[in-house]
Structure formats: C-alpha cells, structure tokens
Short mmCIF file of C-alpha atoms in Angstrom, two decimals:
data_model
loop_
_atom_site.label_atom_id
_atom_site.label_comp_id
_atom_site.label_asym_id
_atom_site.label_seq_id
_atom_site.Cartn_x
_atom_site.Cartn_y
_atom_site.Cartn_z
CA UNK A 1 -81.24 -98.23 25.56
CA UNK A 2 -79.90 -96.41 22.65
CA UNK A 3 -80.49 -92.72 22.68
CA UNK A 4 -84.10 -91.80 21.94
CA UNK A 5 -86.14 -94.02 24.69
CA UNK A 6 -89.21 -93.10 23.65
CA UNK A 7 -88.49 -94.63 20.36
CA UNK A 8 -86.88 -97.35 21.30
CA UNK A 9 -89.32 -97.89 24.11
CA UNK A 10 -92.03 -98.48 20.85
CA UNK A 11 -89.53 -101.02 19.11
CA UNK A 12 -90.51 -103.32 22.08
CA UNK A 13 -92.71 -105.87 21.80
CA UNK A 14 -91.66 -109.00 20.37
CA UNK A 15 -90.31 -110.78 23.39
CA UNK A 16 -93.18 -109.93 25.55
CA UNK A 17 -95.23 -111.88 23.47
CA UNK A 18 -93.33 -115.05 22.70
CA UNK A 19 -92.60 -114.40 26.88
CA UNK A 20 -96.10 -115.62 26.92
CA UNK A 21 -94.94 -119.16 26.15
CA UNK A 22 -93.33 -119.51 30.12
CA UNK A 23 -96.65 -118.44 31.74
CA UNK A 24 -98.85 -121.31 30.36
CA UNK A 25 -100.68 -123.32 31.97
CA UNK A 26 -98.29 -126.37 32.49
CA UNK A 27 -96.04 -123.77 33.67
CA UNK A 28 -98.91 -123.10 36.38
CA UNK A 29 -99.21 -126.62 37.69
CA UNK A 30 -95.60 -127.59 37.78
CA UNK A 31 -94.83 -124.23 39.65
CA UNK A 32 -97.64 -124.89 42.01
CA UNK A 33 -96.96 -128.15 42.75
CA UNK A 34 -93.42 -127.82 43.53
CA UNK A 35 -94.24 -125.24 45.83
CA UNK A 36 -97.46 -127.05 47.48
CA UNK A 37 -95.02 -130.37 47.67
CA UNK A 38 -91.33 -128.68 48.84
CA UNK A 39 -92.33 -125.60 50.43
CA UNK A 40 -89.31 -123.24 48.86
CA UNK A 41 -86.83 -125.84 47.95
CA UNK A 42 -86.95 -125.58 44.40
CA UNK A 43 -86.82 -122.01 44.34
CA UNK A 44 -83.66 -121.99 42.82
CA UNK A 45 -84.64 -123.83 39.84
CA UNK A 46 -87.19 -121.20 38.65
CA UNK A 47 -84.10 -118.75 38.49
CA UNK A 48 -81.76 -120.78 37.33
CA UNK A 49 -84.58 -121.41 34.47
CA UNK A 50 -85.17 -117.90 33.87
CA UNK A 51 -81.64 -117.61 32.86
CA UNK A 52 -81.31 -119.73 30.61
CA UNK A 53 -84.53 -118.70 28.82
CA UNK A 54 -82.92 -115.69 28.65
CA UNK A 55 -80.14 -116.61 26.37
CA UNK A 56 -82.11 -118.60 23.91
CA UNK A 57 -84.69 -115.84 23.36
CA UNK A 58 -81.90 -113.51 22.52
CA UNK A 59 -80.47 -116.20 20.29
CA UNK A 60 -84.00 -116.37 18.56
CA UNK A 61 -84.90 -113.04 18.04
CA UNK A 62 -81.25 -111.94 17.06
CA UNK A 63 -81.44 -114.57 14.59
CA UNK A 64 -84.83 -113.19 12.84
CA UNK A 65 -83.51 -109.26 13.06
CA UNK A 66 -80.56 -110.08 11.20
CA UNK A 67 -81.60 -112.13 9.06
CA UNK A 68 -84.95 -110.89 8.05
CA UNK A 69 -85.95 -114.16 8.52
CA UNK A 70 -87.83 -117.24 11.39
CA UNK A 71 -85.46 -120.54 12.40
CA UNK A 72 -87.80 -122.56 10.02
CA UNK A 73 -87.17 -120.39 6.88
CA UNK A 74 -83.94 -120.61 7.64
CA UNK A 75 -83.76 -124.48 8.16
CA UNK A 76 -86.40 -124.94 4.91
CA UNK A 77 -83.70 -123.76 2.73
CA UNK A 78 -80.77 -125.16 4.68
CA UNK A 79 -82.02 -128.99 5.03
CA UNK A 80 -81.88 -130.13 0.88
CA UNK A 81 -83.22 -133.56 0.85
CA UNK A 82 -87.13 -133.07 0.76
CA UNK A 83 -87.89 -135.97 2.83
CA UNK A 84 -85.40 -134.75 5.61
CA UNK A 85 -87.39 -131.23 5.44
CA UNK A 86 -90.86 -133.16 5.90
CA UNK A 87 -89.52 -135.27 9.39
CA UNK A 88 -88.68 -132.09 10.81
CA UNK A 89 -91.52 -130.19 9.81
CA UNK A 90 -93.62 -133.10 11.60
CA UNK A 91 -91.58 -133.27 14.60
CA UNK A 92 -92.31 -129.82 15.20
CA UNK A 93 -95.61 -129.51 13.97
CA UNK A 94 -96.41 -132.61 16.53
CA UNK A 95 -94.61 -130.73 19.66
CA UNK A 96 -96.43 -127.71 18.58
CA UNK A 97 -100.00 -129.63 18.84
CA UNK A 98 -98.92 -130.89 22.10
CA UNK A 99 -97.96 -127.65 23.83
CA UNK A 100 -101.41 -126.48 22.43
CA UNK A 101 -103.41 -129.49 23.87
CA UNK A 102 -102.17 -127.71 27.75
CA UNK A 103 -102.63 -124.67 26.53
CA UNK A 104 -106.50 -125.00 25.65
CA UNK A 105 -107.26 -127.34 28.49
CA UNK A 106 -105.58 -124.82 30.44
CA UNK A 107 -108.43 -122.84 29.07
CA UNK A 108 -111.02 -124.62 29.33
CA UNK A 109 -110.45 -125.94 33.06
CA UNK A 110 -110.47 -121.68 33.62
CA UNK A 111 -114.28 -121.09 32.18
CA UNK A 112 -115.20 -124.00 34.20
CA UNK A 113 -114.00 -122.65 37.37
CA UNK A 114 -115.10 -119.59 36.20
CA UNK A 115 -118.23 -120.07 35.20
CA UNK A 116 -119.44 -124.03 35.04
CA UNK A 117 -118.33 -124.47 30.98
CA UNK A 118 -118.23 -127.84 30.38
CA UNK A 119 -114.67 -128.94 29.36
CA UNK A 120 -115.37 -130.09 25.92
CA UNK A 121 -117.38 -126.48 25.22
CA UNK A 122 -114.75 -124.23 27.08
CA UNK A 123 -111.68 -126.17 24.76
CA UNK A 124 -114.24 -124.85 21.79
CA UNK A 125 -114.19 -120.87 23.15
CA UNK A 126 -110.66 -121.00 23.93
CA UNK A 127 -109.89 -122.15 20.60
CA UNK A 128 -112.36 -119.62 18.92
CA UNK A 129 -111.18 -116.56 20.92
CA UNK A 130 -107.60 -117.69 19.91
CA UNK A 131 -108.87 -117.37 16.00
CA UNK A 132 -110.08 -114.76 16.84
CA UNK A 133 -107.06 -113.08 17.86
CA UNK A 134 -104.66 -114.63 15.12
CA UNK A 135 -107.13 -112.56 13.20
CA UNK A 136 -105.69 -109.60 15.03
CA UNK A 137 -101.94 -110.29 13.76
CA UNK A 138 -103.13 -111.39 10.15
CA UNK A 139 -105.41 -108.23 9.54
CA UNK A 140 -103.96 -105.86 11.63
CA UNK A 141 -100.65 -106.82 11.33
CA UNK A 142 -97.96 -107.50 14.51
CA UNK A 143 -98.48 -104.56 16.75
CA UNK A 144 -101.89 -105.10 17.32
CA UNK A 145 -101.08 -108.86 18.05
CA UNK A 146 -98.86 -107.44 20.48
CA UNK A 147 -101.39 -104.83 22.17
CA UNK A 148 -103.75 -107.61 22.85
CA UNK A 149 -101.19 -110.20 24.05
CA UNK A 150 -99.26 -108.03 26.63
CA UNK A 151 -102.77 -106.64 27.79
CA UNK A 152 -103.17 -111.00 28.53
CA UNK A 153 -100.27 -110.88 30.01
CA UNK A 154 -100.97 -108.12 32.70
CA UNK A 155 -103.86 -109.87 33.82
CA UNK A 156 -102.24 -113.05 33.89
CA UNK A 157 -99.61 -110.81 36.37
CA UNK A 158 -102.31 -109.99 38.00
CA UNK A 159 -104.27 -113.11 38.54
CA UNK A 160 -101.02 -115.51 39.65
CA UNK A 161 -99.54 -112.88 41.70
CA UNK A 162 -102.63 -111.16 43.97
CA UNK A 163 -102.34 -113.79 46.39
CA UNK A 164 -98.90 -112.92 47.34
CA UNK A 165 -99.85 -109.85 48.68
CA UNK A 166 -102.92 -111.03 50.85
CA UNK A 167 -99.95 -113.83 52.23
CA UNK A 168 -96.54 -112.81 51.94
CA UNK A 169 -93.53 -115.42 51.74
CA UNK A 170 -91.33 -116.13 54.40
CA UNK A 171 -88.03 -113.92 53.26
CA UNK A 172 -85.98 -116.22 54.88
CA UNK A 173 -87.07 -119.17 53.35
CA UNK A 174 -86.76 -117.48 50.05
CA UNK A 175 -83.22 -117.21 50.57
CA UNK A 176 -83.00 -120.60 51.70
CA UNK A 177 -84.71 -121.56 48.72
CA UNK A 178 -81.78 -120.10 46.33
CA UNK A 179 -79.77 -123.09 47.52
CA UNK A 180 -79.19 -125.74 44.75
CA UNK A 181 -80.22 -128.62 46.30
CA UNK A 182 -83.07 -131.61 46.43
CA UNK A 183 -84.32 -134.15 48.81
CA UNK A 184 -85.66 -137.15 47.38
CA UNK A 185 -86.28 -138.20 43.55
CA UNK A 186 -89.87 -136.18 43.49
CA UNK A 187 -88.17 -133.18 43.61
CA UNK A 188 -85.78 -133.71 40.89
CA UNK A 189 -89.01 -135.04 38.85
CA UNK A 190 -90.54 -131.63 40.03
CA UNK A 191 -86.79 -129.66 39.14
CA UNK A 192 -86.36 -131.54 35.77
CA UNK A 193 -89.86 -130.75 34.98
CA UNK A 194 -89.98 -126.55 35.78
CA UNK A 195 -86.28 -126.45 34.28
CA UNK A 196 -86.79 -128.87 31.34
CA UNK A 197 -90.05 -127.39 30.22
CA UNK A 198 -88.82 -124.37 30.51
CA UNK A 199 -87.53 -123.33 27.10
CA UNK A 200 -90.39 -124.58 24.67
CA UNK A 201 -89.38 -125.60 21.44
CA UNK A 202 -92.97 -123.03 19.77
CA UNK A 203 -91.24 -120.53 21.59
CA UNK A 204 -87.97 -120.38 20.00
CA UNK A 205 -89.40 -120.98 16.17
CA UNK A 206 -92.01 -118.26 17.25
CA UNK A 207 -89.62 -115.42 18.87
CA UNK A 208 -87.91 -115.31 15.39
CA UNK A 209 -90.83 -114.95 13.07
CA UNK A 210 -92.11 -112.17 15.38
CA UNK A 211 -89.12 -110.32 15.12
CA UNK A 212 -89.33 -110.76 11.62
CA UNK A 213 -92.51 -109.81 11.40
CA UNK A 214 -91.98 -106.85 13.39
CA UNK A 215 -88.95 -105.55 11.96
CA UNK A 216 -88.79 -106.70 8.30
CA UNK A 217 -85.75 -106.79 6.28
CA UNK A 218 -82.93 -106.28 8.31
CA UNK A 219 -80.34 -102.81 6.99
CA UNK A 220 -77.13 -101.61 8.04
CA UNK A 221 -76.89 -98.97 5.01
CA UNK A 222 -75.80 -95.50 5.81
CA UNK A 223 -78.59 -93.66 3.30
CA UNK A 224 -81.71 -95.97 5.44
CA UNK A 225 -80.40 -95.32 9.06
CA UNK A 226 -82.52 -91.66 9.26
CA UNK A 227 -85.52 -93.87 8.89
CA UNK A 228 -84.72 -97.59 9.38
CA UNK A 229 -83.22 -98.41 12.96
CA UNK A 230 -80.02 -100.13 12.12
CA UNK A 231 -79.11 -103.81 13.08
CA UNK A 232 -77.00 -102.97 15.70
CA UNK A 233 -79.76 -100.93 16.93
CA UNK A 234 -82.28 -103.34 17.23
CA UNK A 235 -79.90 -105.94 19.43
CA UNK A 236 -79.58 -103.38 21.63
CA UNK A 237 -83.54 -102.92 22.00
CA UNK A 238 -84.38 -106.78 21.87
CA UNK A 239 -81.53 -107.25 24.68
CA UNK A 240 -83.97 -105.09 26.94
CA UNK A 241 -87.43 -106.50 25.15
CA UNK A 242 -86.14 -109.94 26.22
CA UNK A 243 -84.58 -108.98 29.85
CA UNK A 244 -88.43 -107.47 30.38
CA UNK A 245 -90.09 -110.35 29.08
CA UNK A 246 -88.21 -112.58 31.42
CA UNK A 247 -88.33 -110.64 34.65
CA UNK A 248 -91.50 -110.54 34.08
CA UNK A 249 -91.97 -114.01 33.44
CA UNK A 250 -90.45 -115.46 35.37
CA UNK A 251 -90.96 -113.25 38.44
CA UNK A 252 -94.76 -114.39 38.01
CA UNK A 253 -93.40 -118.49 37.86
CA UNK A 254 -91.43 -117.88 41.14
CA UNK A 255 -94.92 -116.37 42.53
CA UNK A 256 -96.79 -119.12 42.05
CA UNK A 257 -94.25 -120.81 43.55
CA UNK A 258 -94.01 -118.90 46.47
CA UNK A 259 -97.81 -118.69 46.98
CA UNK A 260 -98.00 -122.45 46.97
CA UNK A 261 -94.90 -122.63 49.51
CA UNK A 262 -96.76 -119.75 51.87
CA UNK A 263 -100.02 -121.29 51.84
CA UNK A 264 -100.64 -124.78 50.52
CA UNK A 265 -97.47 -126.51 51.93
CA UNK A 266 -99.13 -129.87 52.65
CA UNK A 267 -102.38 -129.64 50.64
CA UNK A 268 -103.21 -132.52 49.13
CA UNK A 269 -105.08 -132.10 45.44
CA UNK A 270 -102.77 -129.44 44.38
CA UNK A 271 -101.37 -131.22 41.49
CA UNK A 272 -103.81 -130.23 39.34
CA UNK A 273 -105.16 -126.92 38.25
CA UNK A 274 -108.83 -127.46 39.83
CA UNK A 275 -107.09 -128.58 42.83
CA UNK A 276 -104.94 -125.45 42.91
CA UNK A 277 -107.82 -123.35 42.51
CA UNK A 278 -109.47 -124.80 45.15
CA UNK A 279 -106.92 -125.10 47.85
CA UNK A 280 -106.41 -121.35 46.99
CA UNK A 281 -109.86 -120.41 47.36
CA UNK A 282 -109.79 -122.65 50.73
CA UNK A 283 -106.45 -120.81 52.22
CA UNK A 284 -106.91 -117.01 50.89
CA UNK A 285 -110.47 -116.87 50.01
CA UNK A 286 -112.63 -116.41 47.44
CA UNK A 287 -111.85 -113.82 45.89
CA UNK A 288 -108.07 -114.36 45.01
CA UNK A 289 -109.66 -117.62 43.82
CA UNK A 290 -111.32 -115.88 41.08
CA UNK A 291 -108.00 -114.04 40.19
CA UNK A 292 -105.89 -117.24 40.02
CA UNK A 293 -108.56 -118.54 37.52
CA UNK A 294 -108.91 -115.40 35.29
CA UNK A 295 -105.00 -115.48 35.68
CA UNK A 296 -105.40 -118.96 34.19
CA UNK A 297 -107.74 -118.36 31.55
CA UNK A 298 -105.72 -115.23 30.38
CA UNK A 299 -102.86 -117.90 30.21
CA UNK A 300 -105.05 -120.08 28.21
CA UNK A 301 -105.91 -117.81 25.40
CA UNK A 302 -102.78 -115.99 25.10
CA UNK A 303 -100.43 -118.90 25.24
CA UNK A 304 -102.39 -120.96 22.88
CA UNK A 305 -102.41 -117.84 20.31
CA UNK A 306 -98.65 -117.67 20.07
CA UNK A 307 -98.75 -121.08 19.79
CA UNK A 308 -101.00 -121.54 16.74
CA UNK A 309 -99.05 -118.73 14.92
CA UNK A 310 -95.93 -120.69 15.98
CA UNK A 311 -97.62 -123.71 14.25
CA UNK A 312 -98.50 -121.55 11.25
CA UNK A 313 -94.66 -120.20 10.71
CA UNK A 314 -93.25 -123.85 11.11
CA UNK A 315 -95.83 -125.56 8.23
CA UNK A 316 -94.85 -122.26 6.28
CA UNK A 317 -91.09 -122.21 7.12
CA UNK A 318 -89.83 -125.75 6.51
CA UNK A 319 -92.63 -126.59 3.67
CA UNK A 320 -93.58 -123.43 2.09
CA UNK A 321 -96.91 -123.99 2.65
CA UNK A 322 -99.43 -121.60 4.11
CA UNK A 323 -102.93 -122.94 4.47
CA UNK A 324 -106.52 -120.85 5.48
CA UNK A 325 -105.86 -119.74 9.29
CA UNK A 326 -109.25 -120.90 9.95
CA UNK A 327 -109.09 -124.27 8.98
CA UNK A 328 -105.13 -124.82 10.18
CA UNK A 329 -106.53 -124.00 13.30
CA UNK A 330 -109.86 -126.04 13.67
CA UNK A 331 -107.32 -128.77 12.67
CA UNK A 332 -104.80 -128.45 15.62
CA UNK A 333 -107.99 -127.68 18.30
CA UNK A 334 -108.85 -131.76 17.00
CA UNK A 335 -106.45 -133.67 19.49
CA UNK A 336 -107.18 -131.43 22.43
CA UNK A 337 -111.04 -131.60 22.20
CA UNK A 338 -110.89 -135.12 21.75
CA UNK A 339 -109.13 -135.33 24.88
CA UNK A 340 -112.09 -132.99 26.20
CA UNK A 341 -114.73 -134.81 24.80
CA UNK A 342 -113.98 -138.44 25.49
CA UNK A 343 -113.29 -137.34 29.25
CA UNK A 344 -109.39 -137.77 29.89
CA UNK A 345 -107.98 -136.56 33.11
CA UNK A 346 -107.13 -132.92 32.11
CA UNK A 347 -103.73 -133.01 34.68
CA UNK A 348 -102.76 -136.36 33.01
CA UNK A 349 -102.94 -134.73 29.46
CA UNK A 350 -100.93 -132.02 30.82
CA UNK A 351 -98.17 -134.28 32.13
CA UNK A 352 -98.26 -136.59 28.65
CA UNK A 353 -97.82 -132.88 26.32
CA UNK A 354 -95.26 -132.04 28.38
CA UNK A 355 -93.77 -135.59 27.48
CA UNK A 356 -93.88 -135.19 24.24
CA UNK A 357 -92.49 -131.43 24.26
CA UNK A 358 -89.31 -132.78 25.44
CA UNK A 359 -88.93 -134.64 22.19
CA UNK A 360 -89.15 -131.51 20.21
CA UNK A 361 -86.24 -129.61 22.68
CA UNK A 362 -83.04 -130.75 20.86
CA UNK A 363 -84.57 -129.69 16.81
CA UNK A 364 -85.20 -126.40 18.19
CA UNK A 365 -82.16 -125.15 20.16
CA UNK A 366 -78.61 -127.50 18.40
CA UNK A 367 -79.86 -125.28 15.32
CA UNK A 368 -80.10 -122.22 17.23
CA UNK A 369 -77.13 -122.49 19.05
CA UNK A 370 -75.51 -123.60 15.48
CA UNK A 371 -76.53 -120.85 13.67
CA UNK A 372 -76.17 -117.82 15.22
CA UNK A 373 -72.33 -119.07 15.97
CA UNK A 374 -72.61 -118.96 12.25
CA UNK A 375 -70.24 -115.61 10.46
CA UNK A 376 -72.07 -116.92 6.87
CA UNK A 377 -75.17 -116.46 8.92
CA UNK A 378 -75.03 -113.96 11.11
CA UNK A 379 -71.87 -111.80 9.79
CA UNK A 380 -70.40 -109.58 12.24
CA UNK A 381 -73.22 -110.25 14.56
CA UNK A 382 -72.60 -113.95 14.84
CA UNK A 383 -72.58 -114.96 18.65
CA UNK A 384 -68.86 -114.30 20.24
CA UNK A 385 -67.19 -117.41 21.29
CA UNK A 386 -68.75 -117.41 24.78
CA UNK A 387 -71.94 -116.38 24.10
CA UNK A 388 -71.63 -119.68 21.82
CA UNK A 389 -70.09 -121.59 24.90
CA UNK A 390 -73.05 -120.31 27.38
CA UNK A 391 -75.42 -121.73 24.51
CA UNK A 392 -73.62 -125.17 24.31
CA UNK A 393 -73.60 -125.31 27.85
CA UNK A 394 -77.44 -124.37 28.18
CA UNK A 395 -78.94 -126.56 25.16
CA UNK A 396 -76.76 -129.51 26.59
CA UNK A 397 -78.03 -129.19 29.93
CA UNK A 398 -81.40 -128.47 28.74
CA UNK A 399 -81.69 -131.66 26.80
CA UNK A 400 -80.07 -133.95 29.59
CA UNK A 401 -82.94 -132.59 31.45
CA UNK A 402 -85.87 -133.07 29.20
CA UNK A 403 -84.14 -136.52 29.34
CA UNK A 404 -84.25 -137.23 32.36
CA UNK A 405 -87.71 -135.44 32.83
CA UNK A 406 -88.64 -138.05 30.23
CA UNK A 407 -87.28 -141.42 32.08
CA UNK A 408 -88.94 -140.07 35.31
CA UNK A 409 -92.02 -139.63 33.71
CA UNK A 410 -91.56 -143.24 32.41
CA UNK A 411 -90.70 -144.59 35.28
CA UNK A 412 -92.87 -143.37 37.93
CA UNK A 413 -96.04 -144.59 35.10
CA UNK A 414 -94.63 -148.15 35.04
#
C-alpha cells in the first residue's frame, strides 16, 4: 500500500461491495451442488474463477477512478445512434432484472427457513429492506452504503463458512481437487456454470459507478495532491480493495464447496437451496443450519442492493434518465414476485436467471476490455499490452463458457 496505511486502509471500500455480487445466492447453489455431486473435483474451477474475477474488477474500477466516470456513462456518450443506445440499455437493464429475480428469491427462500415467511411475502421484505438500504447510499452517500454492505458480508462469511469448522475437508482431496479435470458432461454443466456465472455483467457496470461515486473526479495536479489522493494513488489502493474482495469471496465460494464435498457427498435434494439447508441441518446439526440460512439471507439483501443500484446507474448511464428510487425499484421486484406469487419452482427460476445472465456477459466485458486498452481513454493508465492480452484471453473464455453453459442448459431441458 502506498505510504500512510491508515489512510489508505479508509480509501477501501468499493470492491468489497460490488465483491458482494460472487456471494449470491446462485453462487450458493451452484457451489453446493458441485460439491454435494463431485465431492472436490471441481475445486479447481472456483480458483481458476476467482482469478479471472480478479482482473475484470480491476478493469472496472480503474476505469471509473480515472475517468471520473461508470462503463454506462461512458458507453451513453460513446454509442451515437439513439436507437443503438436504447438496445443496450435494455439488454442490460433485462440481465440486471434477472440477476435480481435469484437474488430476492434467494431471500425469500432464507426468511422461510428462517422463520416460515411465505415466499411471495419474504420476496416483499427482501425487496423493502433492499430500499431501504439504497436509501443508505442516496442519503448518506457511499460510505455508509459501504458500512452496511461489508457488515452483510461478514455475516454472510460467517454463515457459509461455520460448518467448515464443525467438519473439516479432507486436505488431500483439496489438493486433488486443484487438478483441471472432469468426469462426465454434469460436471462440465456444473464447471461452465460456477466459472461462467462467475463474472456478472451488474457487477462490472456497478464496480465503476462505485468507484466513481467514491472517489469523484479523478486529479493528477501537483497543487491538489496535499489533499486529493492522486490517480496513481488510487490504482494502487483499488489493486488491494479488489485482491481483498476476492480472497474473500471467493475463499467463502470454495467453502461451500468444500462443506458440500465433506459432508453431503451423495445427498440427494441438494440442488436446491431448501435442500441444502436441510441436508446441512441433517449432517452438522441444527445449529450450523441456522447459520447457512442467515448466511443466505445476508446474501439475499446485500446482493440484491448492489444490484438495484447497478440497475439504477445503467437506466442513468446509457439514457440519462434517473427515475424515483422507490418506484424504479417496486418496478424491478415485479418479475421476481410474480415468480413468487404464481408458485414457480424457486431452483428452476434460479437456473433460467442464470440463463439469461449469460446473454448479458459479452456487452459488459468486449467494452471493458476495449476501453481501458484505450490511451484516448485511459491516458497513461491505459492497460499495458498484457494486461490487455490477459483480458482478451479472459472475456473470450468467459463468453465460450456462458455459451456453452447456455447449450447445456438447453439441452439437458429438451
């Protein structure tokens, strides 16, 4: 870090938050399921995720603390033809809605483990609470947002990762696990789908807003240094913001992973988050039952936060529009309580968002990748040529995957 910690050390913030995006709850149940299902074969694939995530949350928030400004801003002025602007702006504003849908069934599955809720009602207090805290980061501005989401995020640490320490791994079959390899086509459906998923288009549009948000107009001038951190500065500090985001999230992923591999190798039912929770409850008791749901409703509420404001920046961004934040948001709770209300299988809506997420992955990261390779862009801080090559690399693979994720899906439903 650069060389006051304790100042840099409050500069932090921004990644942790849009980190939230890779500990949702279709996160959970592909995690959980690959481990129930393959034991620790697919261990490798959560790292090999993590990675990558890494790399195109750096590209993200470097893009919105040089610029001063999100990916969608960016692209709103960029993409001229007004119709053009509007087909992107829906593409994303649809993906968005669908990684919400998981995020407040997520929710709402959570109170009813927790505590009976109806479906239909809990989808209604997950989106209210997430109002609620959008309220936080309107009124009280992004560091308060932040507060409330990493204080989410350590109980959703706490929650998914309890159980590990009741019922350790095996070590060695960790290690084996870190072995790129697969054994029949339902665990590349399972590998596509942890790897795919992993990068969420919300999550790239939203890292750059927040670090716009956060850090305003960007300044490299001599006279503001004494008071304004200075570009260079602030890489340096989201480097380690995003390298402790993604330890963090995806050392939690790989635990519910391994948890699943210790305990419910063989358990049938654990494809879906009520099935999880009760195989869990079953194998390790009670009791880290009740922390694997409040993990889960922690990753309800937080995840479908940052993905509302995510909404919010794109319809702003690409459209220059900005509507009430209470009505945007009783607007994108309608598809998901539908789903709630008419009685849809909760794990089948999961596995239909995710679907429809993969659409969304290629509009989110060819730009990225584009322009922070960009010197009219970026300037001096545009990516070096194989930080550009890594990104190539990573959004190609990426999409192949959500591809193939896509004709799996499609496939195994016919």
């Amino acid at each position: 870090m650069p060389k006051s910690p304790m100042r840099s050390a409050a500069l932090l913030g921004p990644a942790l938050v849009a980190g939230v995006a890779y500990l949702d709850p279709g996160n959970v149940a592909s995690n959980m399921t690959a481990g129930a299902r393959y034991g620790y074969l697919l261990v490798w694939v959560v790292v090999a995720g993590n990675v990558m995530a890494w790399l195109v949350q750096y590209l993200s928030a470097k893009l919105g603390v040089v610029t001063g400004r999100s990916l969608p801003e960016i692209l709103g002025a960029r993409i001229r033809s007004r119709w053009a602007r509007r087909a992107y702006w829906l593409q994303a504003e649809l993906v968005a809605m669908a990684t919400d849908i998981a995020e407040v069934l997520g929710g709402a599955v959570a109170l009813n483990l927790l505590f009976g809720t109806p479906l239909l009602l809990g989808g209604a207090i997950t989106g209210g609470v997430s109002i609620a805290l959008l309220a936080v980061q309107t009124r009280r501005g992004p560091r308060h947002f932040e507060f409330v989401i990493i204080g989410l995020m350590a109980i959703i640490v706490v929650g998914f990762v309890a159980g590990l320490f009741v019922a350790p791994p095996d070590a060695g079959g960790v290690l084996g696990g870190m072995l790129p390899r697969f054994t029949d086509s339902g665990s590349v459906l399972l590998a596509a789908s942890i790897l795919g998923a992993t990068v969420m288009p919300h999550a790239i549009y939203a890292h750059s807003a927040l670090t716009r948000d956060r850090f305003g107009a960007p300044t490299d001038s001599a006279t503001q240094r004494e008071r304004v951190p200075s570009i260079r500065t602030l890489l340096t500090v989201t480097r380690w913001d995003v390298s402790i985001a993604m330890v963090i999230a995806g050392s939690v992923n790989l635990a519910i992973l391994l948890l699943a591999a210790a305990n419910l190798a063989g358990v049938e039912g654990t494809d879906s988050l009520e099935g999880a929770h009760a195989a869990i409850t079953a194998s390790l008791g009670p009791f880290i039952g009740t922390l694997f749901a409040v993990g889960l409703l922690a990753s309800g509420l937080a995840s479908t936060s940052v993905g509302a404001y995510a909404g919010a920046e794109i319809m702003h961004g690409l459209l220059t529009i900005r509507i009430p934040l209470l009505a945007r948001r009783l607007f994108t709770l309608i598809p998901a309580l539908l789903i709630l209300g008419v009685g849809f299988d909760p794990t089948a809506a999961l596995v239909l968002s995710q679907v429809v997420l993969s659409f969304g992955i290629p509009f989110a990261l060819i730009p990225l990748v584009a322009l922070t390779a960009q010197r009219r862009t970026l300037g001096e801080h545009a990516n070096r040529t194989v930080t550009t090559l890594l990104g190539v690399l990573f959004a190609a693979l990426l999409i192949a995957l959500n591809v193939a994720l896509l004709w799996l899906v499609l496939t195994n439903a016919g």
